[in-house]
Amino acid sequence: QLTQSPSSLSASVGDRVTITCRASQGITTYVAWYQQKPGKAPKLLIYGASTLHSGVPSRFSGSGSGTDFSLTISSLQPEDFATYYCQQFKTYPLTFGPGTKVDIK
Amino acid sequence: QVQLVQSGAEVRKPGASVKVSCKASGYTFISYPIHWVRQAPGQRPEWLGWINVGNGNTKYSQNFQARVTITTVTSANTAYIEVSSLTSGDTAVYYCARDAPLAPGFDYWGQGTLVTVSS
C-alpha cells in the first residue's frame, strides 16, 4: 500500500516543491513517478526511484529507497501544474499512490 | 515514434462484456510487455494485468483475475483486454501502457478508452 503527502498543494511559479510517497513495506527502489493532466494519460517522470526518464526536464528529481520516497520539482513551471502519482513495482498487484494535486497559488 | 492507439469509447449494460484494443507502432511489438490500467473518475490509476508479448504469458491483479483477459495478435501489433460481467463500478478510462526497457515503469501510454456501464 502506498500513501502520498500532501494530497494537494498550492504553489507559485519558481517554487521548490517536494512530494512524498510512503510504502507500507520495503520496496527497495521499485518506484516510478508520473505526472497526469486532466483528460490525459499519465506521463512517466522517474523510474527506479531516482532515474530521470528520457526527455523529462532536469528540474524533476527523485530519491529514496525502502519505504520512503520523494519527488522534487526544483523550480515549478506553469506546465507542471498537474496531479502526481507514485507507483510500486515490488509486489503484485502493482499499485499507485492516491496522488498529489499541484495547483496555482 | 512509439505510439499506442486505442479503440473508441464503449457503452455497455450491466452483465455484458467489453473488448478494448491497443495498436502499437514505432517499435518491435514482441520485445516489450504491455500492461492495462484503468482509472475511474477522480480516482487513482488501478493496474489490471500485463502480458509478455513475446511468449503470451499473462499476470492479472487478483482483484480482476476472474473477469479480465489480456491477449495479443502479434501479426497485427495489437493487444486486447476483455472485461466480463460488467457493473457500474467498471465505468472508467482504460489505458494500455508499454513497460519501459531499462527498469520498471510505463514509458508509453495509449490515449485511453472510456468504458461506460449503464442500464
mmCIF file with all atom_site columns, C-alpha atoms in Angstrom:
data_model
loop_
_atom_site.group_PDB
_atom_site.id
_atom_site.type_symbol
_atom_site.label_atom_id
_atom_site.label_alt_id
_atom_site.label_comp_id
_atom_site.label_asym_id
_atom_site.label_entity_id
_atom_site.label_seq_id
_atom_site.pdbx_PDB_ins_code
_atom_site.Cartn_x
_atom_site.Cartn_y
_atom_site.Cartn_z
_atom_site.occupancy
_atom_site.B_iso_or_equiv
_atom_site.pdbx_formal_charge
_atom_site.auth_seq_id
_atom_site.auth_comp_id
_atom_site.auth_asym_id
_atom_site.auth_atom_id
_atom_site.pdbx_PDB_model_num
ATOM 1   C CA . GLN A 1 1   ? 0.000   0.000   0.000   1.00 0.00 ? 1   GLN A CA 1
ATOM 2   C CA . LEU A 1 2   ? 1.215   3.465   -0.915  1.00 0.00 ? 2   LEU A CA 1
ATOM 3   C CA . THR A 1 3   ? 0.377   6.777   0.692   1.00 0.00 ? 3   THR A CA 1
ATOM 4   C CA . GLN A 1 4   ? 1.289   10.229  -0.599  1.00 0.00 ? 4   GLN A CA 1
ATOM 5   C CA . SER A 1 5   ? 1.566   13.575  1.100   1.00 0.00 ? 5   SER A CA 1
ATOM 6   C CA . PRO A 1 6   ? 0.347   16.140  0.792   1.00 0.00 ? 6   PRO A CA 1
ATOM 7   C CA . SER A 1 7   ? -2.834  15.234  -1.065  1.00 0.00 ? 7   SER A CA 1
ATOM 8   C CA . SER A 1 8   ? -2.798  18.682  -2.610  1.00 0.00 ? 8   SER A CA 1
ATOM 9   C CA . LEU A 1 9   ? -0.697  21.816  -2.512  1.00 0.00 ? 9   LEU A CA 1
ATOM 10  C CA . SER A 1 10  ? -0.785  25.322  -3.873  1.00 0.00 ? 10  SER A CA 1
ATOM 11  C CA . ALA A 1 11  ? 2.456   26.794  -5.137  1.00 0.00 ? 11  ALA A CA 1
ATOM 12  C CA . SER A 1 12  ? 3.796   29.619  -7.276  1.00 0.00 ? 12  SER A CA 1
ATOM 13  C CA . VAL A 1 13  ? 5.923   29.536  -10.400 1.00 0.00 ? 13  VAL A CA 1
ATOM 14  C CA . GLY A 1 14  ? 9.550   29.230  -9.328  1.00 0.00 ? 14  GLY A CA 1
ATOM 15  C CA . ASP A 1 15  ? 8.791   27.454  -6.037  1.00 0.00 ? 15  ASP A CA 1
ATOM 16  C CA . ARG A 1 16  ? 10.577  24.290  -4.968  1.00 0.00 ? 16  ARG A CA 1
ATOM 17  C CA . VAL A 1 17  ? 8.050   21.517  -4.403  1.00 0.00 ? 17  VAL A CA 1
ATOM 18  C CA . THR A 1 18  ? 8.531   18.141  -2.732  1.00 0.00 ? 18  THR A CA 1
ATOM 19  C CA . ILE A 1 19  ? 6.006   15.305  -2.737  1.00 0.00 ? 19  ILE A CA 1
ATOM 20  C CA . THR A 1 20  ? 6.482   12.226  -0.601  1.00 0.00 ? 20  THR A CA 1
ATOM 21  C CA . CYS A 1 21  ? 5.379   8.625   -1.106  1.00 0.00 ? 21  CYS A CA 1
ATOM 22  C CA . ARG A 1 22  ? 5.473   6.048   1.668   1.00 0.00 ? 22  ARG A CA 1
ATOM 23  C CA . ALA A 1 23  ? 5.142   2.289   1.248   1.00 0.00 ? 23  ALA A CA 1
ATOM 24  C CA . SER A 1 24  ? 3.699   0.045   3.939   1.00 0.00 ? 24  SER A CA 1
ATOM 25  C CA . GLN A 1 25  ? 6.586   -2.387  3.451   1.00 0.00 ? 25  GLN A CA 1
ATOM 26  C CA . GLY A 1 26  ? 10.044  -2.127  1.918   1.00 0.00 ? 26  GLY A CA 1
ATOM 27  C CA . ILE A 1 27  ? 10.092  -1.939  -1.862  1.00 0.00 ? 27  ILE A CA 1
ATOM 28  C CA . THR A 1 28  ? 13.818  -1.198  -2.385  1.00 0.00 ? 28  THR A CA 1
ATOM 29  C CA . THR A 1 29  ? 13.842  1.227   -5.348  1.00 0.00 ? 29  THR A CA 1
ATOM 30  C CA . TYR A 1 30  ? 10.988  -0.263  -7.362  1.00 0.00 ? 30  TYR A CA 1
ATOM 31  C CA . VAL A 1 31  ? 9.167   3.057   -7.625  1.00 0.00 ? 31  VAL A CA 1
ATOM 32  C CA . ALA A 1 32  ? 8.127   5.213   -10.547 1.00 0.00 ? 32  ALA A CA 1
ATOM 33  C CA . TRP A 1 33  ? 6.623   8.700   -10.593 1.00 0.00 ? 33  TRP A CA 1
ATOM 34  C CA . TYR A 1 34  ? 4.073   10.014  -13.108 1.00 0.00 ? 34  TYR A CA 1
ATOM 35  C CA . GLN A 1 35  ? 2.538   13.355  -13.989 1.00 0.00 ? 35  GLN A CA 1
ATOM 36  C CA . GLN A 1 36  ? -1.060  13.455  -15.155 1.00 0.00 ? 36  GLN A CA 1
ATOM 37  C CA . LYS A 1 37  ? -3.048  16.359  -16.582 1.00 0.00 ? 37  LYS A CA 1
ATOM 38  C CA . PRO A 1 38  ? -6.852  16.335  -16.899 1.00 0.00 ? 38  PRO A CA 1
ATOM 39  C CA . GLY A 1 39  ? -8.117  14.118  -19.715 1.00 0.00 ? 39  GLY A CA 1
ATOM 40  C CA . LYS A 1 40  ? -4.636  12.785  -20.483 1.00 0.00 ? 40  LYS A CA 1
ATOM 41  C CA . ALA A 1 41  ? -2.752  9.583   -19.783 1.00 0.00 ? 41  ALA A CA 1
ATOM 42  C CA . PRO A 1 42  ? -0.097  9.614   -17.074 1.00 0.00 ? 42  PRO A CA 1
ATOM 43  C CA . LYS A 1 43  ? 3.404   10.541  -18.206 1.00 0.00 ? 43  LYS A CA 1
ATOM 44  C CA . LEU A 1 44  ? 6.482   8.785   -16.807 1.00 0.00 ? 44  LEU A CA 1
ATOM 45  C CA . LEU A 1 45  ? 8.898   11.119  -15.000 1.00 0.00 ? 45  LEU A CA 1
ATOM 46  C CA . ILE A 1 46  ? 11.129  8.929   -12.835 1.00 0.00 ? 46  ILE A CA 1
ATOM 47  C CA . TYR A 1 47  ? 11.826  5.196   -12.663 1.00 0.00 ? 47  TYR A CA 1
ATOM 48  C CA . GLY A 1 48  ? 13.937  3.141   -10.294 1.00 0.00 ? 48  GLY A CA 1
ATOM 49  C CA . ALA A 1 49  ? 13.147  5.791   -7.642  1.00 0.00 ? 49  ALA A CA 1
ATOM 50  C CA . SER A 1 50  ? 15.741  8.268   -8.943  1.00 0.00 ? 50  SER A CA 1
ATOM 51  C CA . THR A 1 51  ? 16.412  7.835   -12.681 1.00 0.00 ? 51  THR A CA 1
ATOM 52  C CA . LEU A 1 52  ? 15.047  10.597  -14.883 1.00 0.00 ? 52  LEU A CA 1
ATOM 53  C CA . HIS A 1 53  ? 13.111  9.250   -17.869 1.00 0.00 ? 53  HIS A CA 1
ATOM 54  C CA . SER A 1 54  ? 14.357  10.391  -21.272 1.00 0.00 ? 54  SER A CA 1
ATOM 55  C CA . GLY A 1 55  ? 13.113  13.828  -22.266 1.00 0.00 ? 55  GLY A CA 1
ATOM 56  C CA . VAL A 1 56  ? 11.961  14.841  -18.780 1.00 0.00 ? 56  VAL A CA 1
ATOM 57  C CA . PRO A 1 57  ? 13.298  18.242  -17.648 1.00 0.00 ? 57  PRO A CA 1
ATOM 58  C CA . SER A 1 58  ? 16.137  18.157  -15.133 1.00 0.00 ? 58  SER A CA 1
ATOM 59  C CA . ARG A 1 59  ? 14.132  20.226  -12.631 1.00 0.00 ? 59  ARG A CA 1
ATOM 60  C CA . PHE A 1 60  ? 12.425  16.930  -11.717 1.00 0.00 ? 60  PHE A CA 1
ATOM 61  C CA . SER A 1 61  ? 14.306  14.588  -9.406  1.00 0.00 ? 61  SER A CA 1
ATOM 62  C CA . GLY A 1 62  ? 13.500  11.547  -7.317  1.00 0.00 ? 62  GLY A CA 1
ATOM 63  C CA . SER A 1 63  ? 15.069  9.972   -4.273  1.00 0.00 ? 63  SER A CA 1
ATOM 64  C CA . GLY A 1 64  ? 14.528  7.342   -1.613  1.00 0.00 ? 64  GLY A CA 1
ATOM 65  C CA . SER A 1 65  ? 14.649  3.621   -1.017  1.00 0.00 ? 65  SER A CA 1
ATOM 66  C CA . GLY A 1 66  ? 12.940  1.116   1.228   1.00 0.00 ? 66  GLY A CA 1
ATOM 67  C CA . THR A 1 67  ? 9.708   2.711   2.353   1.00 0.00 ? 67  THR A CA 1
ATOM 68  C CA . ASP A 1 68  ? 10.182  6.469   1.872   1.00 0.00 ? 68  ASP A CA 1
ATOM 69  C CA . PHE A 1 69  ? 10.435  8.229   -1.471  1.00 0.00 ? 69  PHE A CA 1
ATOM 70  C CA . SER A 1 70  ? 10.205  11.767  -2.736  1.00 0.00 ? 70  SER A CA 1
ATOM 71  C CA . LEU A 1 71  ? 9.702   13.660  -5.969  1.00 0.00 ? 71  LEU A CA 1
ATOM 72  C CA . THR A 1 72  ? 11.113  17.186  -6.104  1.00 0.00 ? 72  THR A CA 1
ATOM 73  C CA . ILE A 1 73  ? 10.493  19.919  -8.645  1.00 0.00 ? 73  ILE A CA 1
ATOM 74  C CA . SER A 1 74  ? 13.313  22.415  -8.158  1.00 0.00 ? 74  SER A CA 1
ATOM 75  C CA . SER A 1 75  ? 11.620  25.407  -9.821  1.00 0.00 ? 75  SER A CA 1
ATOM 76  C CA . LEU A 1 76  ? 7.946   24.984  -10.611 1.00 0.00 ? 76  LEU A CA 1
ATOM 77  C CA . GLN A 1 77  ? 6.967   25.950  -14.153 1.00 0.00 ? 77  GLN A CA 1
ATOM 78  C CA . PRO A 1 78  ? 3.454   26.741  -15.471 1.00 0.00 ? 78  PRO A CA 1
ATOM 79  C CA . GLU A 1 79  ? 3.281   23.410  -17.294 1.00 0.00 ? 79  GLU A CA 1
ATOM 80  C CA . ASP A 1 80  ? 3.963   21.495  -14.054 1.00 0.00 ? 80  ASP A CA 1
ATOM 81  C CA . PHE A 1 81  ? 0.541   22.137  -12.548 1.00 0.00 ? 81  PHE A CA 1
ATOM 82  C CA . ALA A 1 82  ? -0.915  18.637  -12.568 1.00 0.00 ? 82  ALA A CA 1
ATOM 83  C CA . THR A 1 83  ? -1.509  15.561  -10.401 1.00 0.00 ? 83  THR A CA 1
ATOM 84  C CA . TYR A 1 84  ? 1.462   13.380  -9.486  1.00 0.00 ? 84  TYR A CA 1
ATOM 85  C CA . TYR A 1 85  ? 1.326   9.662   -8.687  1.00 0.00 ? 85  TYR A CA 1
ATOM 86  C CA . CYS A 1 86  ? 3.896   7.222   -7.353  1.00 0.00 ? 86  CYS A CA 1
ATOM 87  C CA . GLN A 1 87  ? 3.719   3.542   -8.352  1.00 0.00 ? 87  GLN A CA 1
ATOM 88  C CA . GLN A 1 88  ? 5.378   0.480   -6.854  1.00 0.00 ? 88  GLN A CA 1
ATOM 89  C CA . PHE A 1 89  ? 6.650   -2.491  -8.840  1.00 0.00 ? 89  PHE A CA 1
ATOM 90  C CA . LYS A 1 90  ? 7.886   -4.692  -5.994  1.00 0.00 ? 90  LYS A CA 1
ATOM 91  C CA . THR A 1 91  ? 4.811   -6.824  -5.418  1.00 0.00 ? 91  THR A CA 1
ATOM 92  C CA . TYR A 1 92  ? 1.626   -7.777  -7.238  1.00 0.00 ? 92  TYR A CA 1
ATOM 93  C CA . PRO A 1 93  ? -0.769  -6.180  -7.712  1.00 0.00 ? 93  PRO A CA 1
ATOM 94  C CA . LEU A 1 94  ? 1.197   -3.200  -8.942  1.00 0.00 ? 94  LEU A CA 1
ATOM 95  C CA . THR A 1 95  ? -0.299  -0.198  -7.174  1.00 0.00 ? 95  THR A CA 1
ATOM 96  C CA . PHE A 1 96  ? -0.407  3.570   -7.443  1.00 0.00 ? 96  PHE A CA 1
ATOM 97  C CA . GLY A 1 97  ? -0.463  6.129   -4.668  1.00 0.00 ? 97  GLY A CA 1
ATOM 98  C CA . PRO A 1 98  ? -3.562  8.292   -4.191  1.00 0.00 ? 98  PRO A CA 1
ATOM 99  C CA . GLY A 1 99  ? -1.998  11.263  -5.959  1.00 0.00 ? 99  GLY A CA 1
ATOM 100 C CA . THR A 1 100 ? -0.890  14.803  -5.130  1.00 0.00 ? 100 THR A CA 1
ATOM 101 C CA . LYS A 1 101 ? -2.573  17.657  -6.956  1.00 0.00 ? 101 LYS A CA 1
ATOM 102 C CA . VAL A 1 102 ? -0.348  20.680  -7.534  1.00 0.00 ? 102 VAL A CA 1
ATOM 103 C CA . ASP A 1 103 ? -2.214  23.848  -8.378  1.00 0.00 ? 103 ASP A CA 1
ATOM 104 C CA . ILE A 1 104 ? -1.503  27.527  -8.716  1.00 0.00 ? 104 ILE A CA 1
ATOM 105 C CA . LYS A 1 105 ? -1.412  29.674  -5.613  1.00 0.00 ? 105 LYS A CA 1
ATOM 106 C CA . GLN B 2 1   ? 7.986   7.271   -32.923 1.00 0.00 ? 1   GLN B CA 1
ATOM 107 C CA . VAL B 2 2   ? 6.386   4.918   -30.423 1.00 0.00 ? 2   VAL B CA 1
ATOM 108 C CA . GLN B 2 3   ? 2.583   5.090   -30.414 1.00 0.00 ? 3   GLN B CA 1
ATOM 109 C CA . LEU B 2 4   ? -0.171  3.122   -28.746 1.00 0.00 ? 4   LEU B CA 1
ATOM 110 C CA . VAL B 2 5   ? -3.566  3.841   -30.286 1.00 0.00 ? 5   VAL B CA 1
ATOM 111 C CA . GLN B 2 6   ? -6.661  2.506   -28.577 1.00 0.00 ? 6   GLN B CA 1
ATOM 112 C CA . SER B 2 7   ? -10.159 1.800   -29.835 1.00 0.00 ? 7   SER B CA 1
ATOM 113 C CA . GLY B 2 8   ? -13.027 4.195   -29.234 1.00 0.00 ? 8   GLY B CA 1
ATOM 114 C CA . ALA B 2 9   ? -15.420 4.707   -26.356 1.00 0.00 ? 9   ALA B CA 1
ATOM 115 C CA . GLU B 2 10  ? -17.841 1.925   -25.456 1.00 0.00 ? 10  GLU B CA 1
ATOM 116 C CA . VAL B 2 11  ? -21.195 1.791   -23.671 1.00 0.00 ? 11  VAL B CA 1
ATOM 117 C CA . ARG B 2 12  ? -22.389 -1.487  -22.176 1.00 0.00 ? 12  ARG B CA 1
ATOM 118 C CA . LYS B 2 13  ? -25.221 -2.684  -19.983 1.00 0.00 ? 13  LYS B CA 1
ATOM 119 C CA . PRO B 2 14  ? -24.534 -4.378  -16.648 1.00 0.00 ? 14  PRO B CA 1
ATOM 120 C CA . GLY B 2 15  ? -23.626 -8.033  -17.106 1.00 0.00 ? 15  GLY B CA 1
ATOM 121 C CA . ALA B 2 16  ? -22.199 -7.525  -20.582 1.00 0.00 ? 16  ALA B CA 1
ATOM 122 C CA . SER B 2 17  ? -18.570 -7.762  -21.734 1.00 0.00 ? 17  SER B CA 1
ATOM 123 C CA . VAL B 2 18  ? -16.305 -5.280  -23.489 1.00 0.00 ? 18  VAL B CA 1
ATOM 124 C CA . LYS B 2 19  ? -13.113 -5.710  -25.506 1.00 0.00 ? 19  LYS B CA 1
ATOM 125 C CA . VAL B 2 20  ? -10.692 -2.801  -25.979 1.00 0.00 ? 20  VAL B CA 1
ATOM 126 C CA . SER B 2 21  ? -7.826  -2.833  -28.455 1.00 0.00 ? 21  SER B CA 1
ATOM 127 C CA . CYS B 2 22  ? -4.386  -1.175  -28.380 1.00 0.00 ? 22  CYS B CA 1
ATOM 128 C CA . LYS B 2 23  ? -2.416  -0.975  -31.617 1.00 0.00 ? 23  LYS B CA 1
ATOM 129 C CA . ALA B 2 24  ? 1.322   -0.419  -31.280 1.00 0.00 ? 24  ALA B CA 1
ATOM 130 C CA . SER B 2 25  ? 3.672   1.171   -33.787 1.00 0.00 ? 25  SER B CA 1
ATOM 131 C CA . GLY B 2 26  ? 7.178   2.573   -33.917 1.00 0.00 ? 26  GLY B CA 1
ATOM 132 C CA . TYR B 2 27  ? 8.930   -0.295  -32.106 1.00 0.00 ? 27  TYR B CA 1
ATOM 133 C CA . THR B 2 28  ? 9.295   -4.082  -32.117 1.00 0.00 ? 28  THR B CA 1
ATOM 134 C CA . PHE B 2 29  ? 5.981   -5.158  -30.590 1.00 0.00 ? 29  PHE B CA 1
ATOM 135 C CA . ILE B 2 30  ? 7.103   -8.534  -29.247 1.00 0.00 ? 30  ILE B CA 1
ATOM 136 C CA . SER B 2 31  ? 10.042  -7.048  -27.333 1.00 0.00 ? 31  SER B CA 1
ATOM 137 C CA . TYR B 2 32  ? 8.099   -5.180  -24.628 1.00 0.00 ? 32  TYR B CA 1
ATOM 138 C CA . PRO B 2 33  ? 5.349   -6.245  -22.226 1.00 0.00 ? 33  PRO B CA 1
ATOM 139 C CA . ILE B 2 34  ? 2.011   -4.453  -22.370 1.00 0.00 ? 34  ILE B CA 1
ATOM 140 C CA . HIS B 2 35  ? 0.105   -3.520  -19.227 1.00 0.00 ? 35  HIS B CA 1
ATOM 141 C CA . TRP B 2 36  ? -3.501  -2.478  -18.798 1.00 0.00 ? 36  TRP B CA 1
ATOM 142 C CA . VAL B 2 37  ? -4.533  0.147   -16.250 1.00 0.00 ? 37  VAL B CA 1
ATOM 143 C CA . ARG B 2 38  ? -7.903  1.711   -15.603 1.00 0.00 ? 38  ARG B CA 1
ATOM 144 C CA . GLN B 2 39  ? -8.872  4.956   -13.908 1.00 0.00 ? 39  GLN B CA 1
ATOM 145 C CA . ALA B 2 40  ? -12.341 5.740   -12.599 1.00 0.00 ? 40  ALA B CA 1
ATOM 146 C CA . PRO B 2 41  ? -13.361 9.413   -12.481 1.00 0.00 ? 41  PRO B CA 1
ATOM 147 C CA . GLY B 2 42  ? -11.431 11.260  -9.772  1.00 0.00 ? 42  GLY B CA 1
ATOM 148 C CA . GLN B 2 43  ? -9.602  8.113   -8.672  1.00 0.00 ? 43  GLN B CA 1
ATOM 149 C CA . ARG B 2 44  ? -6.035  6.876   -8.795  1.00 0.00 ? 44  ARG B CA 1
ATOM 150 C CA . PRO B 2 45  ? -4.985  4.551   -11.631 1.00 0.00 ? 45  PRO B CA 1
ATOM 151 C CA . GLU B 2 46  ? -5.605  0.849   -10.968 1.00 0.00 ? 46  GLU B CA 1
ATOM 152 C CA . TRP B 2 47  ? -3.447  -1.880  -12.502 1.00 0.00 ? 47  TRP B CA 1
ATOM 153 C CA . LEU B 2 48  ? -5.351  -4.741  -14.142 1.00 0.00 ? 48  LEU B CA 1
ATOM 154 C CA . GLY B 2 49  ? -2.649  -7.009  -15.551 1.00 0.00 ? 49  GLY B CA 1
ATOM 155 C CA . TRP B 2 50  ? 0.067   -7.477  -18.117 1.00 0.00 ? 50  TRP B CA 1
ATOM 156 C CA . ILE B 2 51  ? 1.142   -9.701  -20.975 1.00 0.00 ? 51  ILE B CA 1
ATOM 157 C CA . ASN B 2 52  ? 4.576   -10.782 -22.101 1.00 0.00 ? 52  ASN B CA 1
ATOM 158 C CA . VAL B 2 53  ? 4.000   -10.189 -25.796 1.00 0.00 ? 53  VAL B CA 1
ATOM 159 C CA . GLY B 2 54  ? 6.939   -12.398 -26.754 1.00 0.00 ? 54  GLY B CA 1
ATOM 160 C CA . ASN B 2 55  ? 5.573   -15.596 -25.192 1.00 0.00 ? 55  ASN B CA 1
ATOM 161 C CA . GLY B 2 56  ? 1.964   -14.746 -24.363 1.00 0.00 ? 56  GLY B CA 1
ATOM 162 C CA . ASN B 2 57  ? 2.329   -15.234 -20.601 1.00 0.00 ? 57  ASN B CA 1
ATOM 163 C CA . THR B 2 58  ? -0.031  -13.137 -18.525 1.00 0.00 ? 58  THR B CA 1
ATOM 164 C CA . LYS B 2 59  ? -0.341  -11.914 -14.934 1.00 0.00 ? 59  LYS B CA 1
ATOM 165 C CA . TYR B 2 60  ? -3.546  -10.428 -13.576 1.00 0.00 ? 60  TYR B CA 1
ATOM 166 C CA . SER B 2 61  ? -4.468  -8.472  -10.496 1.00 0.00 ? 61  SER B CA 1
ATOM 167 C CA . GLN B 2 62  ? -6.213  -10.845 -8.102  1.00 0.00 ? 62  GLN B CA 1
ATOM 168 C CA . ASN B 2 63  ? -8.991  -8.277  -7.863  1.00 0.00 ? 63  ASN B CA 1
ATOM 169 C CA . PHE B 2 64  ? -9.881  -8.890  -11.517 1.00 0.00 ? 64  PHE B CA 1
ATOM 170 C CA . GLN B 2 65  ? -8.438  -12.297 -12.366 1.00 0.00 ? 65  GLN B CA 1
ATOM 171 C CA . ALA B 2 66  ? -11.784 -13.963 -12.933 1.00 0.00 ? 66  ALA B CA 1
ATOM 172 C CA . ARG B 2 67  ? -13.149 -11.237 -15.211 1.00 0.00 ? 67  ARG B CA 1
ATOM 173 C CA . VAL B 2 68  ? -10.211 -9.916  -17.231 1.00 0.00 ? 68  VAL B CA 1
ATOM 174 C CA . THR B 2 69  ? -8.432  -11.493 -20.209 1.00 0.00 ? 69  THR B CA 1
ATOM 175 C CA . ILE B 2 70  ? -5.438  -9.922  -21.953 1.00 0.00 ? 70  ILE B CA 1
ATOM 176 C CA . THR B 2 71  ? -4.391  -11.177 -25.371 1.00 0.00 ? 71  THR B CA 1
ATOM 177 C CA . THR B 2 72  ? -2.350  -10.096 -28.351 1.00 0.00 ? 72  THR B CA 1
ATOM 178 C CA . VAL B 2 73  ? -2.343  -10.612 -32.115 1.00 0.00 ? 73  VAL B CA 1
ATOM 179 C CA . THR B 2 74  ? 1.338   -10.160 -32.873 1.00 0.00 ? 74  THR B CA 1
ATOM 180 C CA . SER B 2 75  ? 0.805   -10.130 -36.645 1.00 0.00 ? 75  SER B CA 1
ATOM 181 C CA . ALA B 2 76  ? -1.310  -7.005  -36.137 1.00 0.00 ? 76  ALA B CA 1
ATOM 182 C CA . ASN B 2 77  ? 0.854   -5.437  -33.403 1.00 0.00 ? 77  ASN B CA 1
ATOM 183 C CA . THR B 2 78  ? -2.294  -5.241  -31.288 1.00 0.00 ? 78  THR B CA 1
ATOM 184 C CA . ALA B 2 79  ? -3.091  -6.024  -27.670 1.00 0.00 ? 79  ALA B CA 1
ATOM 185 C CA . TYR B 2 80  ? -6.570  -6.512  -26.249 1.00 0.00 ? 80  TYR B CA 1
ATOM 186 C CA . ILE B 2 81  ? -8.254  -6.514  -22.899 1.00 0.00 ? 81  ILE B CA 1
ATOM 187 C CA . GLU B 2 82  ? -11.656 -8.088  -22.376 1.00 0.00 ? 82  GLU B CA 1
ATOM 188 C CA . VAL B 2 83  ? -13.635 -7.440  -19.213 1.00 0.00 ? 83  VAL B CA 1
ATOM 189 C CA . SER B 2 84  ? -16.700 -9.558  -18.489 1.00 0.00 ? 84  SER B CA 1
ATOM 190 C CA . SER B 2 85  ? -19.655 -9.352  -16.081 1.00 0.00 ? 85  SER B CA 1
ATOM 191 C CA . LEU B 2 86  ? -19.544 -5.575  -16.134 1.00 0.00 ? 86  LEU B CA 1
ATOM 192 C CA . THR B 2 87  ? -21.050 -3.476  -13.355 1.00 0.00 ? 87  THR B CA 1
ATOM 193 C CA . SER B 2 88  ? -21.348 0.280   -12.926 1.00 0.00 ? 88  SER B CA 1
ATOM 194 C CA . GLY B 2 89  ? -18.150 0.069   -10.876 1.00 0.00 ? 89  GLY B CA 1
ATOM 195 C CA . ASP B 2 90  ? -16.258 -0.809  -14.057 1.00 0.00 ? 90  ASP B CA 1
ATOM 196 C CA . THR B 2 91  ? -17.020 2.596   -15.586 1.00 0.00 ? 91  THR B CA 1
ATOM 197 C CA . ALA B 2 92  ? -13.571 4.063   -16.173 1.00 0.00 ? 92  ALA B CA 1
ATOM 198 C CA . VAL B 2 93  ? -10.961 5.064   -18.720 1.00 0.00 ? 93  VAL B CA 1
ATOM 199 C CA . TYR B 2 94  ? -8.937  2.012   -19.711 1.00 0.00 ? 94  TYR B CA 1
ATOM 200 C CA . TYR B 2 95  ? -5.304  2.514   -20.755 1.00 0.00 ? 95  TYR B CA 1
ATOM 201 C CA . CYS B 2 96  ? -2.702  0.253   -22.295 1.00 0.00 ? 96  CYS B CA 1
ATOM 202 C CA . ALA B 2 97  ? 0.907   1.052   -21.475 1.00 0.00 ? 97  ALA B CA 1
ATOM 203 C CA . ARG B 2 98  ? 4.299   -0.254  -22.518 1.00 0.00 ? 98  ARG B CA 1
ATOM 204 C CA . ASP B 2 99  ? 6.835   -1.490  -19.987 1.00 0.00 ? 99  ASP B CA 1
ATOM 205 C CA . ALA B 2 100 ? 9.997   0.640   -20.122 1.00 0.00 ? 100 ALA B CA 1
ATOM 206 C CA . PRO B 2 101 ? 13.150  -1.116  -21.339 1.00 0.00 ? 101 PRO B CA 1
ATOM 207 C CA . LEU B 2 102 ? 15.636  -0.199  -18.592 1.00 0.00 ? 102 LEU B CA 1
ATOM 208 C CA . ALA B 2 103 ? 13.675  -0.515  -15.347 1.00 0.00 ? 103 ALA B CA 1
ATOM 209 C CA . PRO B 2 104 ? 10.080  -0.909  -14.198 1.00 0.00 ? 104 PRO B CA 1
ATOM 210 C CA . GLY B 2 105 ? 7.931   1.966   -15.364 1.00 0.00 ? 105 GLY B CA 1
ATOM 211 C CA . PHE B 2 106 ? 5.341   2.564   -18.065 1.00 0.00 ? 106 PHE B CA 1
ATOM 212 C CA . ASP B 2 107 ? 7.064   4.730   -20.662 1.00 0.00 ? 107 ASP B CA 1
ATOM 213 C CA . TYR B 2 108 ? 4.369   4.981   -23.336 1.00 0.00 ? 108 TYR B CA 1
ATOM 214 C CA . TRP B 2 109 ? 0.621   5.007   -22.853 1.00 0.00 ? 109 TRP B CA 1
ATOM 215 C CA . GLY B 2 110 ? -2.393  4.779   -25.119 1.00 0.00 ? 110 GLY B CA 1
ATOM 216 C CA . GLN B 2 111 ? -4.773  7.706   -25.238 1.00 0.00 ? 111 GLN B CA 1
ATOM 217 C CA . GLY B 2 112 ? -7.345  5.856   -23.139 1.00 0.00 ? 112 GLY B CA 1
ATOM 218 C CA . THR B 2 113 ? -10.736 4.315   -23.877 1.00 0.00 ? 113 THR B CA 1
ATOM 219 C CA . LEU B 2 114 ? -13.789 5.358   -21.870 1.00 0.00 ? 114 LEU B CA 1
ATOM 220 C CA . VAL B 2 115 ? -15.974 2.394   -20.957 1.00 0.00 ? 115 VAL B CA 1
ATOM 221 C CA . THR B 2 116 ? -19.368 3.361   -19.541 1.00 0.00 ? 116 THR B CA 1
ATOM 222 C CA . VAL B 2 117 ? -21.556 0.743   -17.894 1.00 0.00 ? 117 VAL B CA 1
ATOM 223 C CA . SER B 2 118 ? -25.130 1.880   -17.554 1.00 0.00 ? 118 SER B CA 1
ATOM 224 C CA . SER B 2 119 ? -28.572 0.330   -17.743 1.00 0.00 ? 119 SER B CA 1
#
